[in-house]
Coordinates of C-alpha atoms and ligand atoms in Angstrom, one line a residue:
X1 CA -100.7 -66.4 13.2
X2 CA -98.9 -68.4 15.8
X3 CA -95.9 -70.4 16.3
X4 CA -95.8 -74.2 16.1
X5 CA -95.2 -76.2 19.1
X6 CA -91.9 -78.0 18.9
X7 CA -91.2 -81.4 20.2
X8 CA -89.2 -80.8 23.2
X9 CA -87.9 -84.2 24.1
X10 CA -84.8 -83.8 21.9
X11 CA -84.2 -80.3 23.3
X12 CA -84.5 -81.6 26.8
X13 CA -81.9 -84.2 25.9
X14 CA -79.6 -81.5 24.5
X15 CA -80.1 -79.5 27.6
X16 CA -79.0 -82.2 30.0
X17 CA -76.0 -82.9 27.9
X18 CA -75.0 -79.3 27.9
X19 CA -75.6 -79.0 31.6
X20 CA -73.7 -82.1 32.4
X21 CA -70.6 -81.0 30.5
X22 CA -70.6 -77.5 31.8
X23 CA -67.7 -77.2 34.2
X24 CA -68.2 -73.6 35.4
X25 CA -71.5 -74.0 37.1
X26 CA -72.8 -70.9 38.7
X27 CA -75.8 -70.9 40.8
X28 CA -79.0 -69.6 39.4
X29 CA -80.1 -66.5 41.3
X30 CA -83.3 -66.3 43.2
X31 CA -86.4 -65.4 41.2
X32 CA -87.2 -62.2 42.9
X33 CA -87.3 -58.5 41.9
X34 CA -84.1 -57.6 43.7
X35 CA -82.1 -60.0 41.6
X36 CA -82.6 -58.0 38.4
X37 CA -81.2 -54.6 37.4
X38 CA -82.5 -52.6 34.4
X39 CA -81.3 -53.9 31.1
X40 CA -79.7 -51.5 28.7
X41 CA -82.1 -50.9 25.7
X42 CA -81.0 -48.6 22.9
X43 CA -83.6 -45.8 22.5
X44 CA -85.6 -46.7 25.6
X45 CA -85.6 -46.5 29.3
X46 CA -86.8 -49.0 31.9
X47 CA -89.8 -47.9 34.0
X48 CA -90.1 -50.9 36.3
X49 CA -89.0 -54.5 36.8
X50 CA -90.9 -57.1 38.8
X51 CA -90.0 -60.8 39.1
X52 CA -91.9 -63.7 40.7
X53 CA -91.8 -67.4 40.6
X54 CA -94.8 -69.1 39.0
X55 CA -95.5 -72.8 39.4
X56 CA -98.0 -75.3 37.9
X57 CA -99.1 -72.8 35.2
X58 CA -101.5 -74.2 32.6
X59 CA -101.6 -72.8 29.1
X60 CA -104.9 -73.7 27.3
X61 CA -104.9 -74.8 23.7
X62 CA -105.9 -71.3 22.5
X63 CA -105.6 -72.0 18.9
X64 CA -106.3 -75.2 17.0
X65 CA -102.8 -76.4 16.4
X66 CA -101.5 -75.7 19.9
X67 CA -101.2 -78.4 22.4
X68 CA -102.4 -77.4 25.8
X69 CA -99.5 -77.2 28.3
X70 CA -99.7 -77.9 32.0
X71 CA -97.7 -77.6 35.1
X72 CA -95.1 -75.2 33.8
X73 CA -92.7 -73.7 36.3
X74 CA -90.7 -70.6 35.6
X75 CA -89.4 -67.3 36.7
X76 CA -91.6 -64.5 35.3
X77 CA -90.1 -61.1 34.8
X78 CA -92.1 -58.1 33.7
X79 CA -90.2 -55.1 32.4
X80 CA -92.1 -52.0 31.5
X81 CA -90.2 -49.6 29.3
X82 CA -90.8 -46.3 27.5
X83 CA -89.2 -45.2 24.2
X84 CA -87.3 -41.9 24.4
X85 CA -89.5 -39.1 23.0
X86 CA -92.6 -41.4 22.8
X87 CA -95.6 -41.5 25.1
X88 CA -95.7 -45.2 25.4
X89 CA -95.5 -47.9 28.1
X90 CA -94.4 -51.3 26.8
X91 CA -94.4 -54.6 28.5
X92 CA -91.6 -57.1 27.8
X93 CA -92.3 -60.4 29.6
X94 CA -89.5 -62.9 30.0
X95 CA -89.9 -66.4 31.3
X96 CA -86.9 -68.4 32.6
X97 CA -86.6 -72.0 33.6
X98 CA -86.1 -72.0 37.4
X99 CA -82.7 -73.6 37.4
X100 CA -79.7 -74.0 35.0
X101 CA -80.3 -77.7 34.7
X102 CA -83.8 -77.1 33.3
X103 CA -82.5 -74.5 30.9
X104 CA -81.3 -75.5 27.4
X105 CA -78.8 -72.7 27.3
X106 CA -80.7 -70.9 24.6
X107 CA -82.8 -67.8 24.4
X108 CA -85.9 -67.5 22.2
X109 CA -87.6 -64.3 21.2
X110 CA -91.2 -65.1 20.2
X111 CA -93.4 -63.5 17.6
X112 CA -96.9 -62.0 17.5
X113 CA -99.9 -62.8 15.4
X114 CA -102.3 -60.8 13.3
X115 CA -102.6 -57.4 15.1
X116 CA -100.9 -58.5 18.2
X117 CA -97.2 -57.4 18.5
X118 CA -96.6 -60.4 20.8
X119 CA -98.7 -63.2 22.1
X120 CA -97.3 -63.4 25.7
X121 CA -98.4 -66.6 27.4
X122 CA -99.5 -68.3 24.2
X123 CA -96.0 -68.1 22.8
X124 CA -94.0 -68.2 25.9
X125 CA -95.6 -71.5 27.1
X126 CA -94.2 -73.7 24.3
X127 CA -90.8 -72.0 24.6
X128 CA -90.5 -72.7 28.4
X129 CA -91.8 -76.2 27.9
X130 CA -88.9 -76.8 25.6
X131 CA -86.3 -75.4 28.1
X132 CA -85.8 -72.0 26.5
X133 CA -85.4 -68.7 28.2
X134 CA -88.0 -66.7 26.2
X135 CA -89.5 -63.2 25.8
X136 CA -92.6 -61.6 24.3
X137 CA -93.9 -58.1 24.2
X138 CA -97.2 -56.3 24.0
X139 CA -95.8 -53.5 21.9
X140 CA -97.4 -51.0 24.3
X141 CA -101.0 -51.7 23.1
X142 CA -103.9 -53.8 24.1
X143 CA -103.8 -57.5 23.0
X144 CA -106.2 -58.0 20.1
X145 CA -105.8 -60.3 17.1
X146 CA -108.6 -58.9 15.1
X147 CA -108.3 -55.1 15.1
X148 CA -105.6 -52.5 14.8
X149 CA -107.9 -50.0 16.6
X150 CA -105.0 -49.3 19.0
X151 CA -103.2 -47.5 16.1
X152 CA -105.6 -44.6 16.6
X153 CA -105.4 -41.9 19.2
X154 CA -108.6 -40.7 20.7
X155 CA -108.8 -37.8 18.2
X156 CA -108.4 -40.4 15.4
X157 CA -104.9 -39.3 14.5
X158 CA -102.4 -42.2 14.0
X159 CA -100.4 -43.2 17.0
X160 CA -97.1 -43.6 15.2
X161 CA -95.2 -44.5 18.4
X162 CA -97.3 -47.7 18.6
X163 CA -97.1 -48.4 14.9
X164 CA -93.3 -48.1 15.2
X165 CA -93.3 -50.5 18.1
X166 CA -95.4 -53.0 16.2
X167 CA -93.4 -52.7 13.0
X168 CA -89.8 -52.8 14.3
X169 CA -88.5 -51.5 17.6
X170 CA -90.4 -53.6 20.1
X171 CA -89.0 -56.7 18.4
X172 CA -85.4 -55.6 19.2
X173 CA -86.3 -54.4 22.7
X174 CA -87.5 -57.8 23.7
X175 CA -84.2 -59.4 22.6
X176 CA -82.2 -56.8 24.6
X177 CA -84.3 -57.3 27.6
X178 CA -84.6 -61.0 27.5
X179 CA -80.9 -61.7 26.9
X180 CA -79.9 -59.4 29.7
X181 CA -82.3 -60.9 32.2
X182 CA -81.2 -64.4 31.1
X183 CA -77.6 -63.6 31.8
X184 CA -78.4 -61.9 35.1
X185 CA -80.4 -64.9 36.3
X186 CA -78.0 -67.7 35.3
X187 CA -74.7 -65.9 35.5
X188 CA -73.9 -66.5 31.8
X189 CA -75.1 -65.5 28.4
X190 CA -77.3 -67.8 26.4
X191 CA -75.2 -69.9 24.0
X192 CA -77.5 -69.3 21.2
X193 CA -80.4 -67.0 20.5
X194 CA -83.3 -67.4 18.2
X195 CA -86.4 -65.9 16.7
X196 CA -89.6 -68.0 16.4
X197 CA -92.7 -66.7 14.8
X198 CA -95.4 -67.3 12.1
X199 CA -97.6 -64.9 10.1
X200 CA -97.2 -61.5 11.8
X201 CA -94.6 -63.2 13.9
X202 CA -93.0 -64.4 10.6
X203 CA -92.9 -60.9 9.3
X204 CA -91.2 -59.8 12.5
X205 CA -88.6 -62.5 12.1
X206 CA -87.7 -61.1 8.7
X207 CA -87.7 -57.6 10.2
X208 CA -85.1 -58.8 12.8
X209 CA -83.0 -60.2 10.0
X210 CA -83.3 -57.1 7.9
X211 CA -82.9 -54.4 10.5
X212 CA -81.3 -55.9 13.6
X213 CA -78.4 -58.1 12.4
X214 CA -76.2 -59.3 15.2
X215 CA -79.0 -59.7 17.8
X216 CA -79.8 -63.4 17.1
X217 CA -78.0 -66.5 15.7
X218 CA -81.0 -67.8 13.9
X219 CA -84.4 -66.8 12.7
X220 CA -87.3 -69.2 12.2
X221 CA -90.0 -67.2 10.3
X222 CA -93.0 -69.0 8.8
X223 CA -95.8 -67.7 6.5
X224 CA -94.4 -64.2 6.9
X225 CA -96.8 -61.2 6.4
X226 CA -94.2 -59.4 4.2
X227 CA -95.6 -56.4 2.4
X228 CA -98.2 -56.2 5.1
X229 CA -100.3 -53.4 3.6
X230 CA -100.7 -55.5 0.4
X231 CA -101.5 -58.6 2.4
X232 CA -104.3 -56.8 4.1
X233 CA -105.6 -55.1 1.0
X234 CA -105.5 -58.4 -0.9
X235 CA -107.9 -59.9 1.6
X236 CA -110.7 -57.8 0.1
X237 CA -109.7 -58.4 -3.5
X238 CA -112.1 -61.3 -4.0
X239 CA -115.1 -59.1 -3.3
X240 CA -113.9 -56.6 -5.9
X241 CA -113.0 -59.3 -8.4
X242 CA -116.5 -60.7 -8.2
X243 CA -118.0 -57.2 -8.7
X244 CA -115.8 -56.8 -11.7
X245 CA -117.0 -60.1 -13.1
X246 CA -120.6 -59.1 -12.4
X247 CA -121.5 -62.0 -10.2
X248 CA -121.3 -63.3 -6.7
X249 CA -119.8 -66.8 -6.3
X250 CA -120.8 -68.7 -3.2
X251 CA -118.5 -70.5 -0.9
X252 CA -120.0 -73.8 -2.0
X253 CA -119.2 -72.9 -5.6
X254 CA -115.7 -71.9 -4.8
X255 CA -115.2 -75.2 -3.0
X256 CA -116.4 -77.0 -6.1
X257 CA -113.9 -75.2 -8.3
X258 CA -111.2 -76.1 -5.7
X259 CA -112.1 -79.7 -5.9
X260 CA -112.0 -79.6 -9.7
X261 CA -108.5 -78.1 -9.6
X262 CA -107.4 -80.8 -7.2
X263 CA -108.9 -83.5 -9.5
X264 CA -106.9 -82.1 -12.4
X265 CA -103.6 -81.2 -10.8
X266 CA -103.1 -83.6 -7.8
X267 CA -101.5 -86.2 -10.1
X268 CA -98.9 -83.8 -11.6
X269 CA -96.5 -84.7 -8.8
X270 CA -97.0 -88.4 -9.6
X271 CA -99.4 -89.4 -6.9
X272 CA -103.1 -88.8 -6.0
X273 CA -102.6 -87.9 -2.4
X274 CA -105.2 -85.1 -2.1
X275 CA -102.5 -82.4 -2.4
X276 CA -101.2 -80.4 -5.3
X277 CA -97.4 -80.7 -5.0
X278 CA -96.4 -78.0 -7.4
X279 CA -99.2 -75.4 -8.2
X280 CA -96.8 -73.8 -10.8
X281 CA -97.3 -76.9 -13.0
X282 CA -101.1 -76.7 -12.7
X283 CA -102.8 -75.1 -15.7
X284 CA -106.3 -75.5 -14.4
X285 CA -108.6 -72.9 -15.9
X286 CA -112.1 -72.3 -14.6
X287 CA -113.2 -71.1 -18.0
X288 CA -113.0 -74.7 -19.3
X289 CA -115.7 -75.7 -16.9
X290 CA -118.4 -73.3 -18.3
X291 CA -121.6 -75.3 -18.8
X292 CA -120.8 -78.0 -16.3
X293 CA -123.2 -78.6 -13.4
X294 CA -122.8 -78.7 -9.7
X295 CA -125.1 -79.0 -6.7
X296 CA -125.0 -76.3 -4.1
X297 CA -127.3 -75.6 -1.2
X298 CA -129.9 -77.8 -2.8
X299 CA -129.7 -76.0 -6.2
X300 CA -128.5 -77.4 -9.5
X301 CA -126.1 -74.8 -10.7
X302 CA -124.6 -74.4 -14.1
X303 CA -121.2 -72.7 -14.4
X304 CA -121.5 -69.5 -16.3
X305 CA -118.8 -67.5 -18.0
X306 CA -119.1 -64.7 -15.4
X307 CA -118.7 -67.2 -12.6
X308 CA -115.6 -68.7 -14.1
X309 CA -114.3 -65.2 -14.8
X310 CA -114.8 -64.3 -11.1
X311 CA -113.0 -67.4 -9.9
X312 CA -110.1 -66.7 -12.2
X313 CA -109.9 -63.1 -11.1
X314 CA -109.9 -64.0 -7.5
X315 CA -107.0 -66.5 -7.9
X316 CA -105.1 -64.2 -10.1
X317 CA -104.8 -61.7 -7.3
X318 CA -105.2 -58.0 -7.4
X319 CA -104.9 -56.8 -11.0
X320 CA -105.4 -53.2 -12.1
X321 CA -107.8 -52.3 -14.9
X322 CA -104.7 -52.0 -17.1
X323 CA -104.0 -55.6 -16.5
X324 CA -101.1 -55.2 -14.1
X325 CA -101.1 -57.9 -11.5
X326 CA -99.8 -56.2 -8.3
X327 CA -99.9 -59.0 -5.8
X328 CA -100.0 -62.8 -6.1
X329 CA -103.3 -64.6 -5.6
X330 CA -103.7 -67.9 -3.8
X331 CA -103.3 -71.0 -6.0
X332 CA -106.2 -73.0 -7.3
X333 CA -107.3 -75.7 -4.9
X334 CA -106.9 -73.4 -1.9
X335 CA -110.1 -73.0 0.3
X336 CA -111.2 -69.4 0.2
X337 CA -113.8 -69.2 2.9
X338 CA -111.5 -67.2 5.1
X339 CA -112.3 -64.2 2.8
X340 CA -115.6 -64.9 1.3
X341 CA -119.0 -65.5 2.6
X342 CA -121.5 -65.5 -0.2
X343 CA -124.6 -67.6 0.5
X344 CA -127.5 -68.7 -1.7
X345 CA -131.0 -68.7 -0.2
X346 CA -133.8 -71.1 -1.2
X347 CA -134.9 -68.8 -4.0
X348 CA -131.4 -68.9 -5.4
X349 CA -130.7 -65.3 -4.3
X350 CA -127.1 -64.6 -3.6
X351 CA -126.0 -62.5 -0.6
X352 CA -122.6 -61.2 0.2
X353 CA -122.5 -61.4 4.0
X354 CA -120.6 -59.2 6.3
X355 CA -116.9 -59.8 5.6
X356 CA -116.0 -59.9 9.3
X357 CA -112.6 -58.5 10.1
X358 CA -111.4 -58.1 6.5
X359 CA -112.3 -54.5 6.1
X360 CA -111.2 -53.3 9.6
X361 CA -107.9 -51.8 8.4
X362 CA -109.3 -49.8 5.5
X363 CA -112.3 -48.7 7.5
X364 CA -110.7 -47.6 10.8
X365 CA -107.1 -46.8 9.8
X366 CA -107.1 -45.7 6.2
X367 CA -110.5 -44.0 5.8
X368 CA -111.4 -43.5 9.5
X369 CA -115.0 -43.9 8.2
X370 CA -117.3 -46.2 10.2
X371 CA -119.7 -46.2 7.2
X372 CA -117.2 -47.5 4.8
X373 CA -118.7 -50.6 3.2
X374 CA -116.4 -52.9 1.3
X375 CA -119.3 -54.7 -0.4
X376 CA -119.8 -51.6 -2.7
X377 CA -116.2 -51.0 -3.5
X378 CA -115.4 -50.7 -7.2
X379 CA -112.0 -51.3 -8.8
X380 CA -110.8 -47.7 -9.0
X381 CA -111.7 -47.1 -5.4
X382 CA -110.0 -50.3 -4.4
X383 CA -106.7 -49.4 -6.0
X384 CA -106.9 -45.8 -4.6
X385 CA -107.0 -47.5 -1.2
X386 CA -104.2 -49.8 -2.2
X387 CA -101.9 -46.9 -3.1
X388 CA -102.9 -45.0 0.1
X389 CA -102.1 -48.1 2.2
X390 CA -98.7 -48.3 0.6
X391 CA -97.9 -44.6 0.7
X392 CA -98.9 -44.3 4.4
X393 CA -97.7 -47.6 5.8
X394 CA -95.4 -49.3 3.2
X395 CA -92.3 -47.5 4.4
X396 CA -92.6 -49.0 7.9
X397 CA -94.6 -52.2 7.4
X398 CA -93.3 -53.7 4.1
X399 CA -90.3 -55.6 5.5
X400 CA -88.8 -55.8 2.1
X401 CA -85.1 -54.9 2.4
X402 CA -83.4 -57.4 0.2
X403 CA -79.9 -56.8 1.2
X404 CA -79.3 -59.2 4.1
X405 CA -75.5 -59.0 3.9
X406 CA -75.1 -57.6 7.5
X407 CA -77.2 -60.5 8.8
X408 CA -75.3 -63.0 6.7
X409 CA -71.9 -61.6 7.8
X410 CA -72.7 -62.3 11.5
X411 CA -73.0 -65.9 10.5
X412 CA -76.7 -66.0 11.4
X413 CA -79.3 -68.2 9.5
X414 CA -82.8 -67.6 8.3
X415 CA -85.1 -70.6 8.0
X416 CA -88.5 -70.0 6.5
X417 CA -91.4 -72.1 5.4
X418 CA -94.8 -71.3 3.9
X419 CA -97.9 -73.4 3.3
X420 CA -98.7 -73.5 -0.4
X421 CA -102.5 -73.5 0.4
X422 CA -102.2 -70.5 2.8
X423 CA -105.4 -68.6 2.0
X424 CA -104.4 -65.5 4.0
X425 CA -100.9 -64.8 2.8
X426 CA -100.1 -66.2 -0.6
X427 CA -96.9 -68.3 -0.6
X428 CA -95.8 -66.5 -3.8
X429 CA -95.3 -63.4 -1.7
X430 CA -92.5 -65.1 0.2
X431 CA -91.1 -66.6 -3.0
X432 CA -90.9 -63.2 -4.6
X433 CA -89.0 -61.8 -1.6
X434 CA -86.6 -64.7 -1.8
X435 CA -86.1 -64.1 -5.5
X436 CA -85.4 -60.5 -4.8
X437 CA -82.8 -61.4 -2.3
X438 CA -81.2 -63.8 -4.8
X439 CA -81.1 -61.0 -7.3
X440 CA -79.5 -58.6 -4.8
X441 CA -77.1 -61.1 -3.2
X442 CA -75.4 -63.2 -5.8
X443 CA -77.9 -65.8 -6.8
X444 CA -79.7 -68.8 -5.3
X445 CA -76.7 -70.8 -4.2
X446 CA -75.1 -67.8 -2.4
X447 CA -78.4 -67.1 -0.6
X448 CA -78.8 -70.7 0.4
X449 CA -75.8 -70.4 2.6
X450 CA -77.7 -68.4 5.1
X451 CA -81.4 -68.2 4.0
X452 CA -83.5 -71.3 3.0
X453 CA -87.1 -71.4 2.1
X454 CA -89.3 -74.5 2.2
X455 CA -92.8 -74.7 0.7
X456 CA -95.4 -77.0 2.2
X457 CA -97.9 -78.3 -0.3
X458 CA -101.5 -78.5 0.9
X459 CA -100.7 -76.7 4.2
X460 CA -102.8 -73.6 5.1
X461 CA -101.9 -70.7 7.3
X462 CA -99.1 -71.7 9.8
X463 CA -100.5 -75.2 9.8
X464 CA -103.7 -77.2 9.1
X465 CA -104.9 -78.3 5.7
X466 CA -104.4 -81.6 3.9
X467 CA -100.6 -81.4 3.5
X468 CA -97.9 -82.5 5.9
X469 CA -96.9 -79.7 8.4
X470 CA -93.3 -79.2 9.4
X471 CA -92.8 -81.1 12.7
X472 CA -90.0 -79.3 14.3
X473 CA -88.5 -76.6 12.0
X474 CA -86.8 -75.0 15.0
X475 CA -84.8 -78.1 15.6
X476 CA -83.7 -77.9 11.9
X477 CA -82.6 -74.4 12.5
X478 CA -80.7 -75.4 15.6
X479 CA -78.9 -78.1 13.6
X480 CA -77.9 -75.5 11.0
X481 CA -76.7 -72.8 13.5
X482 CA -75.2 -75.0 16.1
X483 CA -73.9 -78.0 14.2
X484 CA -73.4 -76.5 10.8
X485 CA -75.9 -78.9 9.2
X486 CA -77.9 -76.9 6.6
X487 CA -81.4 -78.4 6.2
X488 CA -81.9 -80.1 2.8
X489 CA -85.5 -80.9 3.6
X490 CA -88.0 -80.3 6.5
X491 CA -89.5 -83.3 8.2
X492 CA -93.3 -83.0 8.1
X493 CA -96.3 -85.0 8.9
X494 CA -100.1 -85.0 9.0
X495 CA -103.0 -87.5 9.2
X496 CA -105.0 -88.2 6.1
X497 CA -108.8 -88.6 6.1
X498 CA -108.5 -92.2 7.1
X499 CA -106.4 -91.2 10.1
X500 CA -103.2 -92.7 8.7
X501 CA -99.9 -91.0 9.3
X502 CA -98.5 -89.2 6.2
X503 CA -94.9 -88.1 6.3
X504 CA -93.1 -85.9 3.8
X505 CA -89.7 -84.3 3.6
X506 CA -90.4 -80.8 2.3
X507 CA -88.4 -79.7 -0.5
X508 CA -86.0 -76.7 -0.4
X509 CA -87.2 -74.0 -2.7
X510 CA -87.2 -74.1 -5.7
X511 CA -87.3 -77.9 -5.8
X512 CA -90.6 -79.6 -6.0
X513 CA -91.8 -83.0 -4.7
X514 CA -92.1 -86.0 -7.0
X515 CA -93.5 -89.4 -6.1
X516 CA -91.0 -92.1 -7.1
X517 CA -93.8 -94.3 -8.6
X518 CA -93.0 -97.1 -6.2
X519 CA -93.7 -97.4 -2.4
X520 CA -96.3 -96.2 0.0
X521 CA -97.4 -92.7 -1.0
X522 CA -97.9 -91.9 2.6
X523 CA -94.2 -92.3 3.3
X524 CA -91.7 -89.6 2.8
X525 CA -89.2 -92.2 1.6
X526 CA -91.4 -92.7 -1.5
X527 CA -90.8 -89.1 -2.6
X528 CA -87.9 -87.1 -3.9
X529 CA -87.2 -83.4 -4.6
X530 CA -86.8 -82.5 -8.2
X531 CA -85.5 -79.5 -10.0
X532 CA -82.5 -77.3 -10.1
X533 CA -81.1 -75.3 -7.3
X534 CA -82.4 -72.1 -8.8
X535 CA -81.0 -69.2 -10.8
X536 CA -77.3 -68.2 -10.7
X537 CA -76.2 -64.6 -10.5
X538 CA -76.7 -62.9 -13.8
X539 CA -79.8 -64.9 -14.8
X540 CA -82.1 -62.1 -13.8
X541 CA -83.7 -59.6 -16.1
X542 CA -84.0 -56.0 -15.2
X543 CA -85.7 -54.7 -12.1
X544 CA -89.2 -53.2 -11.7
X545 CA -90.1 -49.7 -12.6
X546 CA -89.8 -47.0 -10.0
X547 CA -93.3 -45.7 -10.4
X548 CA -94.7 -49.2 -9.6
X549 CA -92.4 -49.4 -6.7
X550 CA -93.6 -46.2 -5.1
X551 CA -97.2 -47.2 -5.5
X552 CA -96.5 -50.5 -3.7
X553 CA -96.9 -52.3 -7.0
X554 CA -93.6 -54.1 -7.0
X555 CA -90.6 -54.9 -4.8
X556 CA -88.1 -52.2 -4.0
Ligands
LIG1 C1 -104.4 -36.0 18.7 O1 -104.0 -36.6 19.8 C2 -102.6 -36.9 19.9 C3 -102.3 -37.8 21.1 O2 -103.0 -37.3 22.2 C4 -101.8 -35.6 19.9 O3 -100.4 -35.8 20.0 C5 -102.2 -34.8 18.7 O4 -101.6 -33.5 18.7 C6 -103.7 -34.6 18.5 N1 -103.9 -34.1 17.2 C7 -104.8 -33.1 17.0 C8 -105.0 -32.6 15.6 O5 -105.5 -32.6 17.9
LIG2 C1 -121.6 -66.1 6.8 O1 -122.6 -65.2 7.0 C2 -123.8 -65.8 7.6 C3 -124.9 -64.8 7.6 O2 -124.4 -63.5 8.1 C4 -123.3 -66.1 9.1 O3 -124.4 -66.8 9.8 C5 -122.1 -67.1 9.0 O4 -121.6 -67.4 10.3 C6 -121.0 -66.5 8.1 N1 -120.0 -67.5 8.0 C7 -118.7 -67.3 8.1 C8 -117.8 -68.4 7.9 O5 -118.3 -66.1 8.4
LIG3 C1 -122.9 -53.0 3.5 O1 -123.7 -53.0 2.3 C2 -124.5 -54.2 2.2 C3 -125.2 -54.2 0.9 O2 -125.8 -53.0 0.7 C4 -125.4 -54.4 3.4 O3 -126.1 -55.6 3.3 C5 -124.5 -54.4 4.7 O4 -125.3 -54.5 5.8 C6 -123.6 -53.2 4.8 N1 -122.7 -53.4 5.9 C7 -122.4 -52.4 6.7 C8 -121.4 -52.7 7.8 O5 -123.0 -51.3 6.7
LIG4 C1 -116.3 -46.0 -8.5 O1 -117.1 -45.4 -7.5 C2 -116.8 -44.0 -7.4 C3 -117.6 -43.6 -6.2 O2 -118.9 -44.1 -6.1 C4 -117.3 -43.3 -8.7 O3 -117.1 -41.9 -8.6 C5 -116.5 -43.9 -9.9 O4 -117.0 -43.3 -11.1 C6 -116.6 -45.4 -9.9 N1 -115.7 -45.9 -10.9 C7 -116.0 -46.8 -11.8 C8 -115.0 -47.2 -12.8 O5 -117.1 -47.3 -11.8

């Protein structure tokens, strides 16, 4: 949902080295409106530009894994633009370090989160703190993480101009605008330009790689919401799956199953560290626990067949009545309370509570029916909505083009990571895309030359969770792009329950972590990455059927 803060000490160092060795120093222009002229933006015209110097700006820690930032100084430039033939007014905001010696010579386009096309201050703050010139955009709609209401016109028709902005074109606009303003201000182009985003911002990074090759030198895209209509619809699958199994499973019970999965599968990577290193090796099956007892909300509860069935259905992911699994589920051991809120009262009565924001998209955008109630949805209604979501929005929101040759041919690099315990976007969604690119583009080794994926065991959505979180993946991307050092691992860390530092070097997909059976399990140096480099060209079986593809039930 948001980008990770990078450690900027190293970048500041780089910045001063670059500045010190740059012979053709030109003076940074004044931060005022008259300094800037309208950038050229394909398909859009500039309505206005205003610039002003801002000093001592504080950015609060808006989201848990952000550090608060204080005393930021920068030149803020607001450009409003309108797309040709569209009735929109889009803000692109660009922040520039106030002088060349504070600038690291790089431009960073920042991603959005959830239903926000861009996060403005929240994303620009960390970028400016690291010395980047950076941009963000509102996509022409109000800022709101939790609802896509802005997609509707007043008469409830879809505002396709805004959907188009959110999906694709605003992402390119902010690069055109930001790079132009950067050059106008410092008198030279940024040496390197990057994308940085997670979740929706991760999807946007893949969009830039797929649709706008040539704009950027490197893309950092974490936990991407690829196949967005499916990601959204899969959020309400657990409710349908429980109905299908004929029972409601409470959060407490789900947590119990998760702890049982951890008990069984944690050791498969060689160490009991509270994290399942390779969920593919985990053969946990809730049905084996039928008859066991647990304690929840003061009740002694015995695992029933229906309960185990429900848990299995939920983790399997959306599966049609004909047994076709159309989207990955989240692996066993992942906390599910982002999607479920079933409580048990003192009489043992189970209640499915309001699912919060989960049903907003089907209710307001697909059905436009404020009485739509997800708690009563049966399987056939669910898959009808699934198909509708794909038919109406898949073409623009899927981000599934698997031919990245134009991106590759510009010499650009795509670095991606995904938390294995991401409860919101299953990591397998990203793995499937990567496999699809391998199939399209000559096998794993060929793809590794420009696109690398790292899976983070135990990490949740864009961070948090029990696993070690990538510390500064942007720095790894810089090393790849600027110094030709492809990342073999991603340096990661977290604190365990005892507050001890835990470090890991995340393995490059498809390798998996393995404890060396000697040394401190908290230390990355006690672990290795095992497994082959992945399939070669020709190892792949035939593609998916066209019918499935059109219904959004497979990759293109
Ligand atoms: C609904 O409103 C939009 C935007 O104002 C307009 O373009 C469209 O024609 C309207 N549709 C109908 C059916 O009135
Ligand atoms: C679950 O529902 C209850 C009752 O509506 C509510 O009080 C609680 O905040 C909800 N919890 C979550 C995590 O949404
Ligand atoms: C949906 O239905 C459930 C069960 O009938 C009910 O408790 C809940 O209040 C309803 N939610 C809405 C938004 O109507
Ligand atoms: C699902 O619900 C719809 C609408 O209530 C109903 O017409 C349909 O028969 C139900 N399907 C199944 C398989 O229960």
